Short mmCIF file of C-alpha atoms and ligand atoms in Angstrom, two decimals:
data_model
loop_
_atom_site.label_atom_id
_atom_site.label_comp_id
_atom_site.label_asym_id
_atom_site.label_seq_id
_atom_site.Cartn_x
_atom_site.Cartn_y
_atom_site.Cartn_z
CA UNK A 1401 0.00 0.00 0.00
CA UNK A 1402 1.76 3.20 -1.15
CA UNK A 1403 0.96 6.03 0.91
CA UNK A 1404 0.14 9.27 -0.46
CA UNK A 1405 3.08 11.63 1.36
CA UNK A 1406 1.79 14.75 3.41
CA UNK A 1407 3.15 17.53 5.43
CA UNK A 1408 3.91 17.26 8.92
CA UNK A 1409 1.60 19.63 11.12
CA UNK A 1410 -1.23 18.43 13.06
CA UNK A 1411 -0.47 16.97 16.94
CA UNK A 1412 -1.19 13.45 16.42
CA UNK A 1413 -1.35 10.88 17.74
CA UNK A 1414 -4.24 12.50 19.93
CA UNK A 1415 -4.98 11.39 22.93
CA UNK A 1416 -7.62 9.35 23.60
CA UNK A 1417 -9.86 10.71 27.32
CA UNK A 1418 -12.32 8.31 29.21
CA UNK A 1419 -15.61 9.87 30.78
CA UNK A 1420 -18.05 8.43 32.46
CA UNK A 1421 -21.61 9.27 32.10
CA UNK A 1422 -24.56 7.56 34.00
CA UNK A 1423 -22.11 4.87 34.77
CA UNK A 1424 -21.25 4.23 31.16
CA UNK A 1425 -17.76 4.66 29.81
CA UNK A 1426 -16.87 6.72 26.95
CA UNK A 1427 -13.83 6.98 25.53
CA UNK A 1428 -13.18 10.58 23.16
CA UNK A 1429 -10.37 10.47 20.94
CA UNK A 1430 -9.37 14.06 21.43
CA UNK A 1431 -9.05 15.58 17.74
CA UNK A 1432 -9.65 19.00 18.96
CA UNK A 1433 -6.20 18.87 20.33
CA UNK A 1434 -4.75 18.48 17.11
CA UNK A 1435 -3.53 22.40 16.85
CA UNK A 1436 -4.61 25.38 18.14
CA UNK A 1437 -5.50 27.59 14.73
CA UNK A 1438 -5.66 24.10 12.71
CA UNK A 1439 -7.28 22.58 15.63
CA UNK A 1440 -9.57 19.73 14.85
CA UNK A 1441 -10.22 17.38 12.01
CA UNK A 1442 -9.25 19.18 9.15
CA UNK A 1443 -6.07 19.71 9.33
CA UNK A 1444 -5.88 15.68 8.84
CA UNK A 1445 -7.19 16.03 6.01
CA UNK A 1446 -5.46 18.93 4.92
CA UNK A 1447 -1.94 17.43 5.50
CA UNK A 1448 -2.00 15.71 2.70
CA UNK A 1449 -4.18 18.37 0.17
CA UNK A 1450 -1.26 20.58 1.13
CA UNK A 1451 1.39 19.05 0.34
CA UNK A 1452 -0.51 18.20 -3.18
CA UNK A 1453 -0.76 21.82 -3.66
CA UNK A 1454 2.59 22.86 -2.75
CA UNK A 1455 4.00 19.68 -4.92
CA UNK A 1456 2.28 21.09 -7.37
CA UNK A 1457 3.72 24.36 -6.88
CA UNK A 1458 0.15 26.23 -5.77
CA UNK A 1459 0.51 30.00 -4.55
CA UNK A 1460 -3.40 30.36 -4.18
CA UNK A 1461 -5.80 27.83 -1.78
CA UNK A 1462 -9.59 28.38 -2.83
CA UNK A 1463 -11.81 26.67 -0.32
CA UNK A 1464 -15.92 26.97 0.87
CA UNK A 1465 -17.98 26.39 3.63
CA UNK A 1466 -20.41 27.84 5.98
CA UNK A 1467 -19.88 31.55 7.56
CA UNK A 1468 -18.43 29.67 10.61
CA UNK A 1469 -16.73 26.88 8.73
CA UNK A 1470 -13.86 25.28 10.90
CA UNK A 1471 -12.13 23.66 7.49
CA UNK A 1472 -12.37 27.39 6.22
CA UNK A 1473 -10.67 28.89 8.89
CA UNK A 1474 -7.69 25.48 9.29
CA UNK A 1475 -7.30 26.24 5.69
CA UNK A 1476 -6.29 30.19 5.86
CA UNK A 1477 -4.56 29.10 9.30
CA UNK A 1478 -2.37 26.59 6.84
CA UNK A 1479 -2.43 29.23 4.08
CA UNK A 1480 -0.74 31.91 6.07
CA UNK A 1481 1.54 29.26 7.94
CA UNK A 1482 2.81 28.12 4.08
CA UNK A 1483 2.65 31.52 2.48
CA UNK A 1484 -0.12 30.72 0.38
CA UNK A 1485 -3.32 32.59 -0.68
CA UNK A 1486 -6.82 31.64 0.94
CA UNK A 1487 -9.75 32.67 -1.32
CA UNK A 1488 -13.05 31.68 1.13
CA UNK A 1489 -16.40 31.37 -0.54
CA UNK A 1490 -18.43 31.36 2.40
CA UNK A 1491 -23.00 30.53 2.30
CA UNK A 1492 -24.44 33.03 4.04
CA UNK A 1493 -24.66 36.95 4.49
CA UNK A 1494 -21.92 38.94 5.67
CA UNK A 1495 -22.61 39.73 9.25
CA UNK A 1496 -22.69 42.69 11.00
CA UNK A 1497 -19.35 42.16 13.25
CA UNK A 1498 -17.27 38.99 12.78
CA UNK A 1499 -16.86 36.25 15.38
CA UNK A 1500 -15.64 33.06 15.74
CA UNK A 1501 -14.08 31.07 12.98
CA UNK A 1502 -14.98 34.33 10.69
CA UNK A 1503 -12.74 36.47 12.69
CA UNK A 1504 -9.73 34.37 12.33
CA UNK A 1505 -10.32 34.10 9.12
CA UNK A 1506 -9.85 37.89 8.38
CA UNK A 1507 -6.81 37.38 10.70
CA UNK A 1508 -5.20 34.73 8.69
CA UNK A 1509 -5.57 37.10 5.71
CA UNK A 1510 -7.91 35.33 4.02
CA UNK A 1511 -9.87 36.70 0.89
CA UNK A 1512 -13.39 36.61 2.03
CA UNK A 1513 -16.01 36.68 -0.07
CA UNK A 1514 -19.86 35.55 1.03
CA UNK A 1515 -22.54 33.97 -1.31
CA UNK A 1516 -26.20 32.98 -1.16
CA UNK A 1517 -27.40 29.21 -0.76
CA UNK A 1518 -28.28 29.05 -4.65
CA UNK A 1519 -24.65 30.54 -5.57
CA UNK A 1520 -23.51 28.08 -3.55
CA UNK A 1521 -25.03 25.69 -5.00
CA UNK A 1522 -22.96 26.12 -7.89
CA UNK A 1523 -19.30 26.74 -6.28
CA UNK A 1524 -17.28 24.57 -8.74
CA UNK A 1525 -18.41 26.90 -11.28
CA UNK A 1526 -17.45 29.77 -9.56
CA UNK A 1527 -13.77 28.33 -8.24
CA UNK A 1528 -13.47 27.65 -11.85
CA UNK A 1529 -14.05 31.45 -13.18
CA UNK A 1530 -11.38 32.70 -10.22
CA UNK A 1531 -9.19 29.92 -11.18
CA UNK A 1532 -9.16 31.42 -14.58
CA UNK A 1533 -8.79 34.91 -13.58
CA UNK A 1534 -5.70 34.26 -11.32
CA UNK A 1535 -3.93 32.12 -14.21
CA UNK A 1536 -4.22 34.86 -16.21
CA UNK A 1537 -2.39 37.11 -13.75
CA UNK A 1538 0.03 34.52 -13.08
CA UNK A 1539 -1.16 32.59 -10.08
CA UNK A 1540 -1.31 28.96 -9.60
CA UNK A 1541 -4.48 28.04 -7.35
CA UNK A 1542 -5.92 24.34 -6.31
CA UNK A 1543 -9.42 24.23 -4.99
CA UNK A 1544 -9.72 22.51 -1.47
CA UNK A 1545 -13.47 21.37 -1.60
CA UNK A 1546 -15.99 21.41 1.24
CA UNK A 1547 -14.84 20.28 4.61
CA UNK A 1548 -11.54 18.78 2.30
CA UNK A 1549 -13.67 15.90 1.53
CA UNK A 1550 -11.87 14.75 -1.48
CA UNK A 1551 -10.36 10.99 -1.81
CA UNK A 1552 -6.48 12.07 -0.84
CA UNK A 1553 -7.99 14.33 2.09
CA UNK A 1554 -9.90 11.01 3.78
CA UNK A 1555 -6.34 9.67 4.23
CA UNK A 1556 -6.72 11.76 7.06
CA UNK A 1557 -8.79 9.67 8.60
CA UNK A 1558 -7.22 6.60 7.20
CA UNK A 1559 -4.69 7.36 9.31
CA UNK A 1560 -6.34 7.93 12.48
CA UNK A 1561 -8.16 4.85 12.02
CA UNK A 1562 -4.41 3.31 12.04
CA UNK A 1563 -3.54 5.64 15.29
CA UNK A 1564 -6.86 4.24 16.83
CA UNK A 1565 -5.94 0.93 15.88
CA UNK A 1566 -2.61 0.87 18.27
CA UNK A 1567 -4.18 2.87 20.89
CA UNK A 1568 -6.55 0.46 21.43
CA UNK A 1569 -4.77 -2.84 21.13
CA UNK A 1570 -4.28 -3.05 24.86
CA UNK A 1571 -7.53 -1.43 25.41
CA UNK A 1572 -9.07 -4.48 27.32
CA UNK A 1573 -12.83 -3.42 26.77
CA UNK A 1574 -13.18 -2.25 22.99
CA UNK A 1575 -15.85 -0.01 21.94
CA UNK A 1576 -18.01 -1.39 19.63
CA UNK A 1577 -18.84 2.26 18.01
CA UNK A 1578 -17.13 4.54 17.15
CA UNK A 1579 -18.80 7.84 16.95
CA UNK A 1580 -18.51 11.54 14.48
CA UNK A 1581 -20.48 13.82 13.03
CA UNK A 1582 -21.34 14.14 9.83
CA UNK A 1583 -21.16 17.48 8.27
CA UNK A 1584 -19.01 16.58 4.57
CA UNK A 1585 -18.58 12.64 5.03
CA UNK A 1586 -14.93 13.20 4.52
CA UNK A 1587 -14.44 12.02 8.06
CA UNK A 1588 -16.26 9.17 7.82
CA UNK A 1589 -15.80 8.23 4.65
CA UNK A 1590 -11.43 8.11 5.63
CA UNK A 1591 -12.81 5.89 8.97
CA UNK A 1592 -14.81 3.79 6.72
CA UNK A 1593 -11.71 2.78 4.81
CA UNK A 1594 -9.25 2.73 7.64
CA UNK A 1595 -11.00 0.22 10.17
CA UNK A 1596 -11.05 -2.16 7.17
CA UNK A 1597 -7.33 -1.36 6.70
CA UNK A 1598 -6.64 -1.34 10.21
CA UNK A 1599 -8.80 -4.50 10.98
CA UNK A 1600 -10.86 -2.19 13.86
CA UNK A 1601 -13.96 -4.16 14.33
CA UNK A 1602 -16.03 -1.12 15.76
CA UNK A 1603 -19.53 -0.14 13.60
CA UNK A 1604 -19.27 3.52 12.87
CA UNK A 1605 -22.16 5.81 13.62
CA UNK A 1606 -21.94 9.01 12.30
CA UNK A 1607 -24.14 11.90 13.44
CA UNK A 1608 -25.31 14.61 9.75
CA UNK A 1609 -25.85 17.85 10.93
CA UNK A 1610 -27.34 18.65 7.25
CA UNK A 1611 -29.23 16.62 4.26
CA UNK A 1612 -30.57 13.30 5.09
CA UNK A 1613 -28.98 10.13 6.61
CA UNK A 1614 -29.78 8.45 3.11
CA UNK A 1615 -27.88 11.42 1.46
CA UNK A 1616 -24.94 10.81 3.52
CA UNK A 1617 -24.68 7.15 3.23
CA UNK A 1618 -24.22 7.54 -1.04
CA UNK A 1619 -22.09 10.33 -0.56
CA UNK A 1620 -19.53 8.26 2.72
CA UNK A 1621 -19.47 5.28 0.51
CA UNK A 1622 -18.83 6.83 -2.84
CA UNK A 1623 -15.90 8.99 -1.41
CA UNK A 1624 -14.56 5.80 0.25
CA UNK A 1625 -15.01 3.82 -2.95
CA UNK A 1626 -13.38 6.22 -5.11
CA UNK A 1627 -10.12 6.16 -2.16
CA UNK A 1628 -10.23 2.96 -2.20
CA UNK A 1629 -10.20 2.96 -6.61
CA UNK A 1630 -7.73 5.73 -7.04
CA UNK A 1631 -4.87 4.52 -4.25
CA UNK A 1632 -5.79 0.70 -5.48
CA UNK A 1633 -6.84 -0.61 -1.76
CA UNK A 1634 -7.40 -4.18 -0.84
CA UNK A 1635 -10.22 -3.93 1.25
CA UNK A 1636 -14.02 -4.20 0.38
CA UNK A 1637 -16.43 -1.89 1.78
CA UNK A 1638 -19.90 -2.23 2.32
CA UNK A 1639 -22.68 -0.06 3.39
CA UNK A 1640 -23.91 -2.07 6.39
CA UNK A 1641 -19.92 -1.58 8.42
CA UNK A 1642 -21.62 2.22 9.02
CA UNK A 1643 -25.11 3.78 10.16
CA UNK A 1644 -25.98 7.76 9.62
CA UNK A 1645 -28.52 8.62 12.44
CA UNK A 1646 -30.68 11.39 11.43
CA UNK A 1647 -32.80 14.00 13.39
CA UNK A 1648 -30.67 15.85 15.74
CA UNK A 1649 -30.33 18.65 14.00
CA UNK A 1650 -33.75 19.34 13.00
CA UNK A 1651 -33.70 23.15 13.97
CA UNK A 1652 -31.12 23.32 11.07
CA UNK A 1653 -26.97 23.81 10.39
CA UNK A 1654 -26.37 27.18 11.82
CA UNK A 1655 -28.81 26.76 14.97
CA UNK A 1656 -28.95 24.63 17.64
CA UNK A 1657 -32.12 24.04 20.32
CA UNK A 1658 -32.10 25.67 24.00
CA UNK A 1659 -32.28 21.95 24.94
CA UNK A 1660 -28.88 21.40 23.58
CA UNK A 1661 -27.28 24.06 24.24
CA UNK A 1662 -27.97 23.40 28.23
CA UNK A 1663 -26.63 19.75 27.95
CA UNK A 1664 -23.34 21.51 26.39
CA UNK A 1665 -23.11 23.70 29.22
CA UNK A 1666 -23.41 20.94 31.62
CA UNK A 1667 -20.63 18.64 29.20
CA UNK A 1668 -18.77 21.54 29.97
CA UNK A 1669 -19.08 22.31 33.56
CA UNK A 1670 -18.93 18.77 34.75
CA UNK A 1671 -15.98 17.11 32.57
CA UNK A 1672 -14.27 20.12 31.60
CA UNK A 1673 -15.07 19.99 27.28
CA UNK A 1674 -16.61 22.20 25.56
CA UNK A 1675 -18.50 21.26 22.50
CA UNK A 1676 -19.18 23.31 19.66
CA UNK A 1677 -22.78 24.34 18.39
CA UNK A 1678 -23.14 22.66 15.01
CA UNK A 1679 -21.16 19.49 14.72
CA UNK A 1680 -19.78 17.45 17.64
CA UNK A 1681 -22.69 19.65 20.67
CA UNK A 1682 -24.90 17.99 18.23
CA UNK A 1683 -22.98 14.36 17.55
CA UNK A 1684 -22.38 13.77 21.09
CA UNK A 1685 -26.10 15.28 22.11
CA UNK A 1686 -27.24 12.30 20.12
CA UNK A 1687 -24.90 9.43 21.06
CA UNK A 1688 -26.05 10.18 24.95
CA UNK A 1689 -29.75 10.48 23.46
CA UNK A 1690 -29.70 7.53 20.81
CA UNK A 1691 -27.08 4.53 22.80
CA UNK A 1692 -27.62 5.74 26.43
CA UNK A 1693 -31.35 6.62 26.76
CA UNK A 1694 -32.50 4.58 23.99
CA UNK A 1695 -30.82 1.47 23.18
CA UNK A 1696 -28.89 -0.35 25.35
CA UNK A 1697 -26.96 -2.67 22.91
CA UNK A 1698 -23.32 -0.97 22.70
CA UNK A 1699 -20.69 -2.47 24.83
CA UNK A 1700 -18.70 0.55 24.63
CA UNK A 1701 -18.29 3.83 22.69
CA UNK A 1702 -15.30 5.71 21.61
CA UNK A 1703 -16.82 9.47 20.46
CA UNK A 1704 -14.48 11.63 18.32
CA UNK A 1705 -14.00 14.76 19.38
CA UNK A 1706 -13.96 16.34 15.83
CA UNK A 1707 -13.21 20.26 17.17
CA UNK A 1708 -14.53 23.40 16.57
CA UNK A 1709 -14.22 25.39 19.64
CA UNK A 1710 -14.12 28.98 17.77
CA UNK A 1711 -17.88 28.43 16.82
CA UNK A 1712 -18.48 28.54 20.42
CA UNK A 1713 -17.38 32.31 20.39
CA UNK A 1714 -20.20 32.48 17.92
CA UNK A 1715 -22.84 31.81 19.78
CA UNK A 1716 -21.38 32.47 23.19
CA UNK A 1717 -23.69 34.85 24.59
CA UNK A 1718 -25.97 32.18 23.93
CA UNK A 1719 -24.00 29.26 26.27
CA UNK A 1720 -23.69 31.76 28.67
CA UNK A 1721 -27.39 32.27 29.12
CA UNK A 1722 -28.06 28.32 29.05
CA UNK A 1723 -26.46 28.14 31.90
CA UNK A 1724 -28.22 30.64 34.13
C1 PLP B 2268 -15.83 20.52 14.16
C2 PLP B 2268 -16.28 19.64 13.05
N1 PLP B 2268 -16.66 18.40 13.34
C3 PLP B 2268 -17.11 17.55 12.39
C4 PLP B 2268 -17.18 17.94 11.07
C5 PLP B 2268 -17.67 16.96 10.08
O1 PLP B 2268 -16.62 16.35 9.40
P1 PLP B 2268 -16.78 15.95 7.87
O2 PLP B 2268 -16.93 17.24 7.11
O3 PLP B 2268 -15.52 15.26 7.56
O4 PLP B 2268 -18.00 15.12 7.76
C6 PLP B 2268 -16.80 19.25 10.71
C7 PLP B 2268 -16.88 19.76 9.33
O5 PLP B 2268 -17.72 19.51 8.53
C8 PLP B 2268 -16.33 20.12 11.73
O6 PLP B 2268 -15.94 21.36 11.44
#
């Protein structure tokens, strides 16, 4: 198996933390700890998009997202660190004072530029046309897509299915899911591939925080499949080794409900970790709700901890009041 090379960056291996919670154990492989402005689980993925784009002698990163995207703001962290370009094309309006992932972003230097849901719709179009216009004036740009979803960025995860792999070998009690949200696939789709690699026996659960569960299991198992194609894997894949559970994001992406936003202050005030409002708040919101409360068949789950803190700073006003 040839490895695709990358550049060295992130803080892994990460640490894996055990909690306990109503007397169950539950491990969190800390992936928030992977940096500090490339914190979380981008800058996996990004490792070895990177290195791509500086192989292939890229001056210019072009990249989308949400206004508070954390692979938006990892990628104009990585940008600035490597002396490229970041050109954001971020869904939503431009808000009245930046917060957040947004505010790093302006500190990293990063071209900004917001567009609606329906322009957003079409981004390859539009990273096309700028593409164009900066090889005209010289520049050499490679677009990152969405969350850096692409089949070399799920090594990422590849990987850290390997680094789970040996952390766990001694583990006595393995869990028997492992646990992410869902907010690209790119995470999932890289796990998919790697416990097969990796020979992890743990089902994977993963958590969407947007579309449907059904949308998310084409798009996790074509991205794997098309890994698995392109870097000529021996493994098979199949669409039963993971589940997508749907419905805890129902008040949409960019919000989250008064109900979860209280059982993220109390995460935080009674094991010291702060979730963020619109992936893992919501992922780990639903493991408790979905394995603890409502099905007791899981002999153990490992949650990973997928980042995001600057989102918090977001919405902090709001945490602050949930916990009055
Ligand atoms: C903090 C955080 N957790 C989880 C995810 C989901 O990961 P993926 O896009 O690989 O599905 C994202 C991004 O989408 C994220 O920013």
């Amino acid at each position: 198996m040839k490895i695709p090379p990358k550049i060295e960056i992130a803080n892994i291996p990460t640490p894996i933390h055990a909690i306990f919670y109503e007397g169950f154990e539950i491990l969190i492989k800390r992936d928030d700890y992977t940096g500090i402005e490339w914190s979380g689980n981008k800058i996996r993925k990004l490792e070895y998009i990177i290195y791509d784009a500086l192989s292939k002698k890229a001056n210019v990163l072009i990249t989308c997202g949400g206004v508070q995207s954390n692979h938006a703001r990892a990628t104009a962290a990585i940008g600035a660190r490597f002396g490229l370009k970041t050109i954001l094309y971020l869904r939503g309006k431009e808000p009245k004072s930046y917060k957040g992932n947004l505010a790093l972003d302006k500190l990293f230097d990063a071209e900004i530029n917001f567009i609606s849901a329906e322009e957003y719709e079409n981004i390859h179009e539009i990273a096309e046309k700028k593409n164009n216009e900066l090889k005209k004036k010289g520049f050499k740009a490679v677009f990152i897509p969405e969350g850096a979803s692409s089949p070399l960025g799920i090594w990422g995860y590849i990987e850290c299915a390997k680094e789970l792999s040996a952390q766990l070998r001694n583990v006595k009690n393995k869990p028997n899911h492992i646990v992410t949200a869902v907010g690209s696939g790119g995470t999932l789709a890289g796990l998919l591939v790697g416990t097969k690699l990796f020979n992890l026996k743990s089902k994977l659960i993963g958590f969407n925080v947007l579309k449907t569960s059904d949308d998310f299991e084409k798009i996790v198992f074509n991205l794997a499949t098309q890994c698995i194609k392109k870097y000529k894997l021996n493994v098979k894949i199949s669409t039963k080794d993971f589940e997508i559970i749907d419905g805890y994001s129902t008040e949409g992406y960019e919000n989250i409900s008064q109900e979860k936003l209280e059982f993220l202050t109390f995460v935080s005030q009674d094991y010291g970790i702060i979730l963020d409002p619109t992936y893992t708040g919501k992922a780990f919101y639903g493991m408790i709700d979905h394995f603890i409360y409502h099905e007791n068949e899981f002999n153990g789950l490992l949650f990973i901890h997928t980042g995001g803190i600057f989102g918090v700073f977001d919405k902090i006003q709001k945490y602050l009041k949930a916990i009055e």
